[in-house]
Coordinates of C-alpha atoms in Angstrom, one line a residue:
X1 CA 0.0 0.0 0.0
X2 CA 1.2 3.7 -1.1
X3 CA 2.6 5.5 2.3
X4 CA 1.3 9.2 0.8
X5 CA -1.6 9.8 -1.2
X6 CA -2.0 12.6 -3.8
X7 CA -2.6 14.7 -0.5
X8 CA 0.6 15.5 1.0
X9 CA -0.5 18.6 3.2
X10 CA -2.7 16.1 5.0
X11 CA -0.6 13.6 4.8
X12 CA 1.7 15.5 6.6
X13 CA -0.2 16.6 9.2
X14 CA -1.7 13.5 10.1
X15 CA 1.9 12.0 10.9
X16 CA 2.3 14.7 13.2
X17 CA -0.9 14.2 15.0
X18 CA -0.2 10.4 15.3
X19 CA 2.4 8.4 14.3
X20 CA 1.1 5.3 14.8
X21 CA -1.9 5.4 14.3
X22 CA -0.5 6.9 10.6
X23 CA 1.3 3.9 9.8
X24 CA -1.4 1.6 11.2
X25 CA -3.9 3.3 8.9
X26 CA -1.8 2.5 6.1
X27 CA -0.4 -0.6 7.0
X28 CA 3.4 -0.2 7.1
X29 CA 6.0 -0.4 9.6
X30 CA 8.5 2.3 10.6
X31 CA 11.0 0.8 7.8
X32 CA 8.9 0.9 5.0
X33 CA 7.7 4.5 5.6
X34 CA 11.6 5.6 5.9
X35 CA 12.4 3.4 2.9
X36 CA 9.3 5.3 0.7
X37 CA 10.4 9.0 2.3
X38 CA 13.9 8.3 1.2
X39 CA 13.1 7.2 -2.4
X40 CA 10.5 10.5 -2.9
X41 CA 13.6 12.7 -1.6
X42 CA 15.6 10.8 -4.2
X43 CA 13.1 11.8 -7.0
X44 CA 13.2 14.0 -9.5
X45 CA 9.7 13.5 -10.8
X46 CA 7.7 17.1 -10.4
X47 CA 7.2 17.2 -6.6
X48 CA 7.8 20.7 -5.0
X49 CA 10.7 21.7 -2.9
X50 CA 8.2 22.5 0.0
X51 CA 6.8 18.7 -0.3
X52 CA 10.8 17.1 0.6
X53 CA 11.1 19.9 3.1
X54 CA 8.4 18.6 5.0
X55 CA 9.4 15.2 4.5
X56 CA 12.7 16.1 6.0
X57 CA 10.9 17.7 8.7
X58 CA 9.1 14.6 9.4
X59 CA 12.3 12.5 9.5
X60 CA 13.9 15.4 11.7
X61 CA 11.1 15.9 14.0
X62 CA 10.5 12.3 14.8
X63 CA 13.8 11.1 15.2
X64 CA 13.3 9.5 18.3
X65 CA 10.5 7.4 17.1
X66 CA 11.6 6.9 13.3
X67 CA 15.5 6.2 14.2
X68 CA 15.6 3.5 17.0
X69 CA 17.4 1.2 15.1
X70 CA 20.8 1.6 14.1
X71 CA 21.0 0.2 10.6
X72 CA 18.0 2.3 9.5
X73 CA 19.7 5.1 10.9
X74 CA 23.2 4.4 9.5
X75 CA 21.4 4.2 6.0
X76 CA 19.1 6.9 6.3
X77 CA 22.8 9.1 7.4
X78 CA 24.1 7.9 3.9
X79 CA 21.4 8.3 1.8
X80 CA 20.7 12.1 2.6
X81 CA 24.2 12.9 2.0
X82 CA 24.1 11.5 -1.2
X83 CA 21.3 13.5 -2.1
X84 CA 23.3 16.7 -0.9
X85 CA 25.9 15.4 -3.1
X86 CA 23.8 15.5 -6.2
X87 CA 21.7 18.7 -5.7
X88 CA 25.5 20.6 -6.0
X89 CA 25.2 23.3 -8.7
X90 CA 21.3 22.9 -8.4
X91 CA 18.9 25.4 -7.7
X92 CA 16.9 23.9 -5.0
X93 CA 19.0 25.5 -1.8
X94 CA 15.9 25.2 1.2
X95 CA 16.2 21.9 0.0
X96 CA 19.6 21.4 0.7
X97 CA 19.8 23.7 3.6
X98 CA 17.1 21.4 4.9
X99 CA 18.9 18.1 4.6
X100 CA 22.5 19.1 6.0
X101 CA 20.0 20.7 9.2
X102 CA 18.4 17.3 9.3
X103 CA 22.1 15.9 9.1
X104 CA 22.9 18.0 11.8
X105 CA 20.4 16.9 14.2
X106 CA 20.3 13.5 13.9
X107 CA 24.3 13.5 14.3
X108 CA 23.9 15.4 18.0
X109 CA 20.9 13.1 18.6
X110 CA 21.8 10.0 17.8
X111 CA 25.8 10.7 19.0
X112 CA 27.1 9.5 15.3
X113 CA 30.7 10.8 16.6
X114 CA 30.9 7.6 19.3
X115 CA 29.0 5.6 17.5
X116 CA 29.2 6.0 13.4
X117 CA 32.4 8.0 13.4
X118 CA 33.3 7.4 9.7
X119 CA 29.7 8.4 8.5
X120 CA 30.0 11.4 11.1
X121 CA 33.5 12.5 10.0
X122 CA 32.6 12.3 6.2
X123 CA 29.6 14.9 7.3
X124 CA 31.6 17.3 9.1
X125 CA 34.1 17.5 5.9
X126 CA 31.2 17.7 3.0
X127 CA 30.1 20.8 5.6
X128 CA 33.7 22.1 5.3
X129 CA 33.9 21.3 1.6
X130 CA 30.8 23.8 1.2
X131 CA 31.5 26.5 2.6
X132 CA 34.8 27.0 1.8
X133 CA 33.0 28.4 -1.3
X134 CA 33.3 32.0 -0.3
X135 CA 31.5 34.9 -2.0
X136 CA 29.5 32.4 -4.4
X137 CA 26.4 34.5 -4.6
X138 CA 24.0 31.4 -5.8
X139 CA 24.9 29.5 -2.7
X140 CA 25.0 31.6 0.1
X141 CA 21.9 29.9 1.7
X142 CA 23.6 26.7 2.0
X143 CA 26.2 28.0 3.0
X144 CA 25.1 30.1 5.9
X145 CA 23.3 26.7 6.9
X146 CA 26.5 24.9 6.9
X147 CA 28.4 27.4 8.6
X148 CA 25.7 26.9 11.6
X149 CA 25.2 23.5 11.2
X150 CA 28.9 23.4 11.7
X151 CA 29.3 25.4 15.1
X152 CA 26.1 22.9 16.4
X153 CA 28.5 20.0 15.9
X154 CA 31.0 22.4 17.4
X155 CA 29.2 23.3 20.2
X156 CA 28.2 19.8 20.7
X157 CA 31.5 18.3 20.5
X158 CA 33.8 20.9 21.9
X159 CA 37.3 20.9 19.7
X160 CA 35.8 18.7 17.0
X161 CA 37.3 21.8 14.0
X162 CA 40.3 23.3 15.9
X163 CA 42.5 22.3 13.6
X164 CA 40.5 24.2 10.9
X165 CA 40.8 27.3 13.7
X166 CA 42.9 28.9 10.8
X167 CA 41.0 28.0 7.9
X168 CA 38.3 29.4 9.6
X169 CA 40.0 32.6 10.4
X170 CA 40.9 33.1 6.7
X171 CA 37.1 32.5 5.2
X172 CA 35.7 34.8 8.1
X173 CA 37.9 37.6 6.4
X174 CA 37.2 36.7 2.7
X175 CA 33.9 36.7 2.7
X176 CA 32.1 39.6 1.7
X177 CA 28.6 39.0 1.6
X178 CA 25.6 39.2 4.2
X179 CA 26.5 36.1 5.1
X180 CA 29.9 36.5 6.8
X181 CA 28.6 37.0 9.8
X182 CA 27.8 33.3 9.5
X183 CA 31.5 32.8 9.1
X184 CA 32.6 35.0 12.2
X185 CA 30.1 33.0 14.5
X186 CA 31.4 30.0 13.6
X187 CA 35.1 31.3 14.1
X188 CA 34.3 32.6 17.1
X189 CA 32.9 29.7 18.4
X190 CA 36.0 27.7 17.4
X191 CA 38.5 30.3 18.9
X192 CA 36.6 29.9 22.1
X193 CA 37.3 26.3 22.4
X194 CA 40.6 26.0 21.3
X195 CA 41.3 28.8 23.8
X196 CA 39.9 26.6 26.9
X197 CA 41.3 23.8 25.3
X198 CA 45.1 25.7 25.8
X199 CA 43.6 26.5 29.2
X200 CA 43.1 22.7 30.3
X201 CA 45.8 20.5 28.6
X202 CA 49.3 21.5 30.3
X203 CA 51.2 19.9 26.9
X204 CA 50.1 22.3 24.7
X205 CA 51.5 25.1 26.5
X206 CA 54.0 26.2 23.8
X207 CA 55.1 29.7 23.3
X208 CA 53.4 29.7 19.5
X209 CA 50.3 27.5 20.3
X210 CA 47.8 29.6 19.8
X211 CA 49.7 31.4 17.1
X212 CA 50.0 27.8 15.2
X213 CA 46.5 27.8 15.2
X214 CA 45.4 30.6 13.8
X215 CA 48.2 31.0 11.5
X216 CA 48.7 27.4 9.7
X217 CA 46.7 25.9 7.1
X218 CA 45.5 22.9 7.2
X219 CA 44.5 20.5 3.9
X220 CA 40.6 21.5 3.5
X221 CA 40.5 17.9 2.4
X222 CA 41.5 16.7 5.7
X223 CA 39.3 14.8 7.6
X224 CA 37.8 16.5 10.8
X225 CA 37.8 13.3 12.7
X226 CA 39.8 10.3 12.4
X227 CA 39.5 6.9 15.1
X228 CA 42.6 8.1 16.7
X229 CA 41.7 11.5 16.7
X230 CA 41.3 12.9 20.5
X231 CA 37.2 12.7 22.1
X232 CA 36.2 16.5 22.5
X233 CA 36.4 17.9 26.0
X234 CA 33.5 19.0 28.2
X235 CA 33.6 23.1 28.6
X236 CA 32.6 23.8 31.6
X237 CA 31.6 27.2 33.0
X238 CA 33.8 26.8 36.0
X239 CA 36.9 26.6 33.0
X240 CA 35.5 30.6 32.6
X241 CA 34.6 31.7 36.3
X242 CA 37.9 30.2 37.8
X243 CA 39.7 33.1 39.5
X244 CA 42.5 30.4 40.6
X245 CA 43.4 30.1 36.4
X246 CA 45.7 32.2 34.8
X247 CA 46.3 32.6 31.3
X248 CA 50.1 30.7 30.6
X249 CA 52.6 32.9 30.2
X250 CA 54.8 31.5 27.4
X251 CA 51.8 31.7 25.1
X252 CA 52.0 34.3 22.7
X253 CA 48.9 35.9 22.4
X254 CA 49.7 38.5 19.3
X255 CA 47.8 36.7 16.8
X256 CA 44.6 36.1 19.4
X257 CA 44.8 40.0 19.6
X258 CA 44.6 40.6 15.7
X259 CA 41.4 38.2 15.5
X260 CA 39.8 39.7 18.4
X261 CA 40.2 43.2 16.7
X262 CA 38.9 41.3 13.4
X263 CA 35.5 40.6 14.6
X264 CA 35.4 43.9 16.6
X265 CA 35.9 45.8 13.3
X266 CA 33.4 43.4 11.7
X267 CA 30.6 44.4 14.0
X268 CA 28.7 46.8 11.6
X269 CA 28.4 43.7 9.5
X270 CA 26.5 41.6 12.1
X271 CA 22.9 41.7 12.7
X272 CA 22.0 42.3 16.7
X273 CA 21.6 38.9 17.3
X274 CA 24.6 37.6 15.8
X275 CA 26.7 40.9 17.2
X276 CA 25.4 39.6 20.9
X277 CA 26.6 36.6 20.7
X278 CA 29.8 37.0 19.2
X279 CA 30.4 40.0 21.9
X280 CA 29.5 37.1 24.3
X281 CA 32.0 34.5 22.9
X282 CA 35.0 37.2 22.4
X283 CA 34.7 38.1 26.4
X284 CA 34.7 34.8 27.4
X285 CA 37.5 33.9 24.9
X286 CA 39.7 37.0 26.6
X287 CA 38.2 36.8 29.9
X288 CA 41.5 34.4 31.5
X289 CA 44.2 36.8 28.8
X290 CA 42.8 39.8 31.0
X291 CA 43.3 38.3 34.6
X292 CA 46.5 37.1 33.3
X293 CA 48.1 40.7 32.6
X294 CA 46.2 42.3 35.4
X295 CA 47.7 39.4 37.8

């Protein structure tokens, strides 16, 4: 039996109101409705954008119910990114804005970095891959999706890009459209971490560590996250209100400087929202460089 009828608005709304008793109605399991979503998001027969964003909203939305096993999950993972794949140099951008946020949500939900790290870390790099496309006008929307799909992951995995800390540095600055300040949030977010990560891990406290980071390239076509790579670590609020932590000394902080003045400079670009947070994650960043030179 067909899972959607010629009705999708209905459809649609019925799922939300009741998931099982949608799939009772029609007679199909949890796989076979995944399985027929999947192949109408594959589709290029004349269905609208808005009919596979909802879908994708479904599939986002009902994680938890839709996603319990792991296979399905694992092959639902790699069949949206294939789609992404093949929409490139397409016109349908909420579409593909959609699936990388639907990406994005499963991956925190579902922690694929523990438990799917290869289909996790070849996620994190097709985000990369994407918006290193700076100033391509007929993108942008993706692109500012992936730039905040991006510091999600970030956020959620603390460290998981600090090793694209100068890659990200560099894109903040090229950009030029009304998107960059997509770019500087991102950064930001980034430079906060890697700062608390010099904070909390005694070996990297090298005269030119921060420098290092902001200042050398990495491949773009690295991968993010690799099995030996190290598991993020946990930011905690106490790393910020510590009075008993001082910024180390043999660190040079010159570069950290230049970037704060960056995104200071770049405030007239931001929208209020956006210029809030960034203020936020720039005081916090600078908060233990302060206590340090005022002892």
């Amino acid at each position: 039996m067909e899972v959607f009828s010629d009705n999708w608005v209905r459809d649609v709304c019925e799922f939300r109101r009741s998931p099982q008793t949608f799939l009772a109605s029609r007679r199909v399991d949890v796989d076979a409705f995944v399985i027929d979503v999947t192949k109408i998001l594959y589709s290029d027969e004349e269905r609208t954008e808005s009919i596979k964003v909802n879908l994708l909203g479904l599939l986002q939305e009902f994680a938890g119910i839709l996603f319990n096993d792991p296979t399905r999950l694992e092959q639902t993972f790699a069949s949206l990114q294939n789609i992404f794949t093949q929409l490139e140099n397409t016109v349908q951008v909420f579409f593909q804005s959609q699936i990388i946020n639907t990406l994005t949500v499963l991956a925190i939900e579902f922690e694929l970095m523990d438990n799917q790290l290869e289909d996790f870390s070849r996620f994190v790099d097709m985000l990369i891959k994407t918006i290193c496309q700076v100033n391509v006008s007929d993108d942008r929307i993706v692109r500012a999706s992936a730039c905040r799909c991006l510091k999600e992951l970030e956020l959620a995995n603390p460290g998981l890009l600090e090793h694209k800390l100068c890659l990200l540095y560099n894109m903040s600055q090229d950009e030029t459209t009304n998107i960059s300040q997509d770019y500087m949030a991102l950064f930001v977010t980034v430079l906060r971490h890697a700062i608390v990560s010099l904070l909390t891990t005694p070996r990297k406290h090298k005269e030119n560590s921060l420098n290092d980071l902001l200042l050398l390239h990495t491949d773009v076509m690295r991968t993010a996250m690799t099995p030996t790579s190290p598991k993020p670590f946990v930011v905690s609020p106490d790393i910020i209100t510590d009075k008993s932590m001082k910024w180390p000394s043999v660190i040079d902080t010159q570069e950290l400087k230049r970037a704060v003045s960056f995104l200071m400079d770049s405030a007239s670009l931001m929208t209020p929202n956006c210029l809030v947070t960034t203020v936020c994650q720039v005081r916090i960043s600078i908060t233990q460089l302060v206590k340090w030179h005022c002892g």
